[in-house]
XYZ file of C-alpha atoms in Angstrom:
79
model
C 47.913 98.282 -62.784
C 51.471 99.114 -63.781
C 54.900 98.349 -62.415
C 57.652 100.957 -62.589
C 61.327 100.428 -61.898
C 62.227 104.112 -62.220
C 60.148 106.771 -60.516
C 60.310 110.027 -58.634
C 58.467 111.132 -55.547
C 58.805 111.891 -51.859
C 58.271 108.733 -49.842
C 57.112 108.890 -46.244
C 56.907 106.134 -43.687
C 53.617 104.285 -43.619
C 51.543 104.775 -40.492
C 50.300 101.186 -40.763
C 53.557 99.302 -41.218
C 57.058 100.432 -40.286
C 58.488 98.383 -43.148
C 56.545 100.293 -45.788
C 57.000 103.661 -47.442
C 54.113 105.466 -49.117
C 54.361 108.134 -51.792
C 52.433 109.688 -54.661
C 54.146 109.812 -58.047
C 53.260 111.967 -61.024
C 53.675 112.102 -64.783
C 54.609 108.505 -65.488
C 51.493 107.772 -67.527
C 50.130 110.804 -69.381
C 50.356 113.070 -66.322
C 48.194 110.826 -64.173
C 49.087 110.471 -60.515
C 49.450 107.221 -58.629
C 49.659 106.230 -54.998
C 52.359 103.663 -54.402
C 53.402 101.615 -51.438
C 56.929 100.251 -51.275
C 57.924 97.464 -48.928
C 61.458 97.441 -47.628
C 63.043 94.548 -45.796
C 65.553 95.028 -42.998
C 68.613 92.830 -42.868
C 71.021 92.170 -40.024
C 73.654 94.436 -41.566
C 71.534 97.567 -41.379
C 71.037 99.837 -38.420
C 67.553 100.605 -37.065
C 67.349 103.870 -39.016
C 68.489 102.509 -42.365
C 66.461 101.034 -45.189
C 67.624 98.033 -47.148
C 67.011 97.624 -50.863
C 63.369 97.265 -51.921
C 62.053 93.725 -51.986
C 60.181 94.149 -55.288
C 59.455 96.553 -58.098
C 57.088 99.394 -57.324
C 53.468 98.609 -58.108
C 51.146 101.529 -58.785
C 47.394 101.886 -58.813
C 45.359 104.844 -59.964
C 44.448 107.554 -57.469
C 40.750 106.691 -57.865
C 41.436 103.057 -57.054
C 43.524 104.112 -54.078
C 40.536 105.913 -52.591
C 38.370 102.803 -52.893
C 40.814 100.045 -52.102
C 43.387 99.549 -49.398
C 46.871 98.902 -50.723
C 48.049 96.042 -48.553
C 50.712 93.549 -49.511
C 49.988 89.985 -48.406
C 52.080 89.041 -45.422
C 54.124 85.889 -45.715
C 54.867 83.719 -42.738
C 58.509 82.867 -42.267
C 59.333 80.001 -39.967
């Protein structure tokens, strides 16, 4: 598993979570492709159609792993 701070790709909104974007990136590791899921947090200063800055670096897994495992970030409870 690798973490990339710089990447290229076309993110789309996740169908499972409105706070997540999903994309496939290419060529970062010997032309292999990865499926990534990026979690964005909304803040009070942003409108409903705007994304805030990402909450963490982008974590990638291999395409083969993506087909066998669900990429789900653990949800934290905020009280």
